[in-house]
Tab-separated table of C-alpha atoms in Angstrom:
chain	number	residue	atom	x	y	z
I	161	ARG	CA	169.503	-21.895	36.859
I	162	LYS	CA	171.772	-21.742	33.451
I	163	GLU	CA	175.407	-21.998	34.415
I	164	VAL	CA	175.689	-18.738	32.066
I	165	GLU	CA	172.801	-16.924	31.460
I	166	GLN	CA	171.976	-13.812	28.602
I	167	ASP	CA	168.992	-11.774	27.273
I	168	PRO	CA	168.633	-13.350	24.054
I	169	GLY	CA	167.079	-9.717	22.560
I	170	PRO	CA	166.660	-8.921	19.630
I	171	PHE	CA	168.328	-5.503	20.734
I	172	ASN	CA	167.016	-3.502	17.541
I	173	VAL	CA	169.497	0.031	17.995
I	174	PRO	CA	169.952	2.264	14.580
I	175	GLU	CA	173.408	3.357	13.110
I	176	GLY	CA	176.051	5.584	15.710
I	177	ALA	CA	174.044	4.394	18.529
I	178	THR	CA	175.484	3.009	21.713
I	179	VAL	CA	174.458	-1.066	23.106
I	180	ALA	CA	175.137	-2.945	26.604
I	181	PHE	CA	174.996	-6.626	26.761
I	182	ASN	CA	174.869	-8.290	30.274
I	183	CYS	CA	175.556	-11.545	31.009
I	184	THR	CA	175.586	-13.838	34.637
I	185	TYR	CA	177.225	-16.553	35.378
I	186	SER	CA	176.434	-18.708	38.447
I	187	ASN	CA	180.502	-20.631	39.211
I	188	SER	CA	181.639	-18.166	41.133
I	189	ALA	CA	184.933	-20.116	40.622
I	190	SER	CA	185.261	-19.816	37.059
I	191	GLN	CA	188.264	-18.513	35.393
I	192	SER	CA	188.576	-16.500	32.320
I	193	PHE	CA	185.747	-15.014	30.845
I	194	PHE	CA	185.348	-14.170	26.918
I	195	TRP	CA	182.521	-12.803	24.598
I	196	TYR	CA	182.414	-14.679	21.198
I	197	ARG	CA	180.266	-13.291	18.120
I	198	GLN	CA	178.592	-15.515	16.008
I	199	ASP	CA	177.031	-14.459	12.231
I	200	CYS	CA	174.195	-16.056	10.961
I	201	ARG	CA	174.579	-19.262	9.609
I	202	LYS	CA	178.469	-19.042	10.647
I	203	GLU	CA	180.802	-20.691	13.383
I	204	PRO	CA	181.092	-18.864	16.682
I	205	LYS	CA	184.813	-16.236	17.107
I	206	LEU	CA	186.299	-14.787	19.640
I	207	LEU	CA	185.679	-11.201	19.853
I	208	MET	CA	187.640	-10.008	22.897
I	209	SER	CA	188.697	-12.004	26.467
I	210	VAL	CA	187.328	-10.097	29.443
I	211	TYR	CA	189.833	-9.096	31.983
I	212	SER	CA	189.198	-8.168	35.710
I	213	SER	CA	190.825	-4.375	35.294
I	214	GLY	CA	188.060	-4.279	31.984
I	215	ASN	CA	189.586	-3.753	28.594
I	216	GLU	CA	188.787	-2.133	25.789
I	217	ASP	CA	189.194	-2.926	21.524
I	218	GLY	CA	188.799	-0.143	19.620
I	219	ARG	CA	184.592	0.879	19.874
I	220	PHE	CA	184.049	-2.359	22.305
I	221	THR	CA	184.037	-2.676	25.865
I	222	ALA	CA	184.472	-5.227	27.938
I	223	GLN	CA	183.956	-5.287	32.052
I	224	LEU	CA	183.985	-8.305	34.688
I	225	ASN	CA	182.058	-7.762	37.843
I	226	ARG	CA	183.393	-10.646	39.947
I	227	ALA	CA	181.597	-9.684	42.846
I	228	SER	CA	178.084	-9.860	40.817
I	229	GLN	CA	179.247	-12.694	38.361
I	230	TYR	CA	178.090	-10.579	35.465
I	231	ILE	CA	179.925	-9.832	32.666
I	232	SER	CA	179.234	-6.507	30.103
I	233	LEU	CA	180.122	-5.523	26.797
I	234	LEU	CA	179.948	-2.401	24.909
I	235	ILE	CA	179.315	-1.645	22.178
I	236	ARG	CA	179.844	2.388	20.764
I	237	ASP	CA	178.971	4.025	17.842
I	238	SER	CA	177.304	1.008	16.305
I	239	LYS	CA	177.691	-0.069	12.283
I	240	LEU	CA	175.380	-2.540	10.471
I	241	SER	CA	178.416	-4.606	10.352
I	242	ASP	CA	178.341	-5.141	14.345
I	243	SER	CA	174.818	-7.364	14.029
I	244	ALA	CA	175.508	-10.727	14.507
I	245	THR	CA	174.437	-12.657	18.050
I	246	TYR	CA	176.947	-11.966	20.997
I	247	LEU	CA	177.843	-15.014	22.992
I	248	CYS	CA	178.844	-14.734	26.740
I	249	VAL	CA	181.774	-17.744	27.581
I	250	VAL	CA	182.740	-18.757	30.883
I	251	LEU	CA	186.128	-21.521	31.079
I	252	ASN	CA	185.775	-23.196	34.107
I	253	ASN	CA	188.122	-22.619	37.284
I	254	ALA	CA	189.919	-26.605	35.942
I	255	GLY	CA	190.785	-24.381	32.326
I	256	ASN	CA	189.466	-27.224	30.441
I	257	MET	CA	185.581	-26.299	29.901
I	258	LEU	CA	184.385	-23.366	28.000
I	259	THR	CA	180.812	-22.763	28.341
I	260	PHE	CA	178.703	-20.616	26.312
I	261	GLY	CA	175.340	-18.226	27.287
I	262	GLY	CA	172.833	-18.350	24.940
I	263	GLY	CA	173.616	-15.315	22.913
I	264	THR	CA	172.264	-11.976	22.771
I	265	ARG	CA	171.484	-10.796	18.953
I	266	LEU	CA	172.209	-7.233	17.891
I	267	MET	CA	170.732	-5.839	14.634
I	268	VAL	CA	172.036	-2.259	14.014
I	269	LYS	CA	169.830	-0.426	11.469
I	270	PRO	CA	170.339	2.288	8.997
X	118	ASP	CA	193.403	-23.690	4.452
X	119	THR	CA	194.710	-24.656	7.442
X	120	GLY	CA	191.611	-23.967	10.010
X	121	VAL	CA	189.419	-26.442	11.636
X	122	SER	CA	187.324	-28.791	9.091
X	123	GLN	CA	184.214	-30.583	9.634
X	124	ASN	CA	182.991	-33.020	7.153
X	125	PRO	CA	180.107	-33.738	5.629
X	126	ARG	CA	178.517	-30.225	5.616
X	127	HIS	CA	174.840	-31.893	6.053
X	128	LYS	CA	173.466	-34.611	6.647
X	129	ILE	CA	169.792	-35.792	5.687
X	130	THR	CA	168.869	-39.424	7.821
X	131	LYS	CA	166.266	-40.961	8.444
X	132	ARG	CA	165.299	-41.730	12.280
X	133	GLY	CA	166.853	-45.033	13.539
X	134	GLN	CA	169.873	-44.572	11.291
X	135	ASN	CA	173.526	-43.845	12.210
X	136	VAL	CA	175.441	-40.957	11.260
X	137	THR	CA	179.163	-39.930	11.596
X	138	PHE	CA	180.855	-36.805	11.406
X	139	ARG	CA	184.711	-36.281	11.156
X	140	CYS	CA	186.645	-33.453	12.822
X	141	ASP	CA	190.306	-32.134	11.518
X	142	PRO	CA	191.455	-29.376	13.528
X	143	ILE	CA	194.608	-27.192	13.693
X	144	SER	CA	197.654	-29.200	13.497
X	145	GLU	CA	199.164	-28.356	16.390
X	146	HIS	CA	196.257	-27.803	18.376
X	147	ASN	CA	196.256	-30.513	21.052
X	148	ARG	CA	192.516	-29.605	23.043
X	149	LEU	CA	189.457	-30.599	20.441
X	150	TYR	CA	186.235	-30.062	21.371
X	151	TRP	CA	182.248	-30.792	19.795
X	152	TYR	CA	179.380	-28.683	20.953
X	153	ARG	CA	175.864	-28.567	20.208
X	154	GLN	CA	173.713	-25.709	18.727
X	155	THR	CA	170.178	-25.461	17.861
X	156	LEU	CA	168.676	-22.387	16.601
X	157	GLY	CA	168.010	-19.955	18.723
X	158	GLN	CA	170.546	-21.811	21.340
X	159	GLY	CA	174.163	-21.175	22.156
X	160	PRO	CA	176.410	-23.998	21.389
X	161	GLU	CA	176.308	-27.027	24.328
X	162	PHE	CA	179.324	-28.485	25.624
X	163	LEU	CA	179.412	-32.420	24.431
X	164	THR	CA	183.023	-33.416	24.741
X	165	TYR	CA	186.184	-32.870	24.200
X	166	PHE	CA	190.070	-34.524	23.999
X	167	GLN	CA	192.810	-33.555	24.962
X	168	ASN	CA	195.096	-35.424	22.224
X	169	GLU	CA	193.782	-38.964	22.174
X	170	ALA	CA	192.640	-38.789	26.040
X	171	GLN	CA	189.076	-38.178	25.977
X	172	LEU	CA	188.651	-35.990	29.125
X	173	GLU	CA	185.309	-34.619	30.039
X	174	LYS	CA	181.890	-35.501	28.303
X	175	SER	CA	178.789	-34.130	28.999
X	176	ARG	CA	175.215	-35.336	30.595
X	177	LEU	CA	173.611	-34.768	26.842
X	178	LEU	CA	175.872	-37.214	25.356
X	179	SER	CA	173.498	-40.054	25.643
X	180	ASP	CA	174.909	-43.370	25.317
X	181	ARG	CA	174.088	-42.798	21.981
X	182	PHE	CA	176.799	-40.956	21.121
X	183	SER	CA	180.398	-42.009	20.917
X	184	ALA	CA	183.327	-39.725	20.376
X	185	GLU	CA	186.899	-40.599	19.219
X	186	ARG	CA	190.632	-38.830	18.397
X	187	PRO	CA	192.439	-42.081	17.958
X	188	LYS	CA	195.732	-40.592	16.520
X	189	GLY	CA	195.509	-37.351	19.159
X	190	SER	CA	194.784	-35.908	15.652
X	191	PHE	CA	191.422	-35.534	13.894
X	192	SER	CA	188.255	-36.788	15.519
X	193	THR	CA	184.763	-38.367	14.703
X	194	LEU	CA	181.502	-37.980	16.293
X	195	GLU	CA	179.177	-41.042	15.727
X	196	ILE	CA	174.944	-41.017	16.628
X	197	GLN	CA	173.590	-44.374	16.692
X	198	ARG	CA	169.842	-44.677	16.333
X	199	THR	CA	169.299	-41.543	15.597
X	200	GLU	CA	166.204	-39.144	16.493
X	201	GLN	CA	164.678	-36.459	15.591
X	202	GLY	CA	165.885	-34.509	18.293
X	203	ASP	CA	169.114	-34.790	17.172
X	204	SER	CA	168.494	-32.525	14.901
X	205	ALA	CA	171.268	-29.866	15.483
X	206	MET	CA	174.141	-28.523	14.278
X	207	TYR	CA	177.642	-30.224	15.105
X	208	LEU	CA	180.237	-27.883	16.101
X	209	CYS	CA	183.772	-28.768	15.944
X	210	ALA	CA	186.658	-26.690	17.949
X	211	SER	CA	190.113	-27.340	18.567
X	212	SER	CA	192.314	-24.916	20.925
X	213	LEU	CA	195.744	-24.928	22.330
X	214	GLN	CA	195.884	-25.722	26.251
X	215	HIS	CA	195.205	-23.047	28.750
X	216	THR	CA	193.687	-20.680	26.177
X	217	GLY	CA	189.911	-19.679	26.492
X	218	GLU	CA	190.209	-19.287	22.313
X	219	LEU	CA	188.429	-21.755	20.467
X	220	PHE	CA	188.998	-22.362	16.677
X	221	PHE	CA	185.774	-23.522	15.295
X	222	GLY	CA	184.934	-25.712	12.108
X	223	GLU	CA	181.898	-24.269	10.055
X	224	GLY	CA	179.958	-27.700	11.402
X	225	SER	CA	178.293	-30.458	10.250
X	226	ARG	CA	173.990	-29.635	9.917
X	227	LEU	CA	171.715	-33.104	11.149
X	228	THR	CA	168.581	-33.030	9.604
X	229	VAL	CA	166.943	-36.616	11.096
X	230	LEU	CA	164.043	-37.248	9.278
């Protein structure tokens, strides 16, 4: 089993739609969690951290369920510019290694 | 530009040749990471440095791979006797300690013919 698993997609959604991605992780001792965004042929960039209480940044909401070991990302009112690959990332309990999932590809269409 | 810099950006080599990539991290970042990414996959951890010390090394990193960060600033990743399976994007990232935010360079794309 991979340490961090994501549905690769692609998720094809119309502009304005709400879309959600889930990610599961295997190490229950993992310390912190993040969503990164990677545009085609570009490097990954931090989108947002995921806090135990859940957190929101504009149209993006991230949630963590430690008991079930999954993380989610919700995007409301999708824009064409949201088209990208979203990478779920887990920081190990030693706080020194970030493990990336395989990514979920989102395509927002007019 | 004060971001993470990698070079060369592209390298095409024949099987069996050695290649070396260089990464210049953000200057105040003490952690430096190397990842490898192939098409349709997420970045896979290879190794990381805290200052000049190499603290973790993935099992993916065979003995043909070696990384250094001699003065705790720039780093090099060398691949000896390249194989076609080494073809990938090699990403370098840096960070401050105790943070999950990695700042990636644009990567060095390796093609082994």
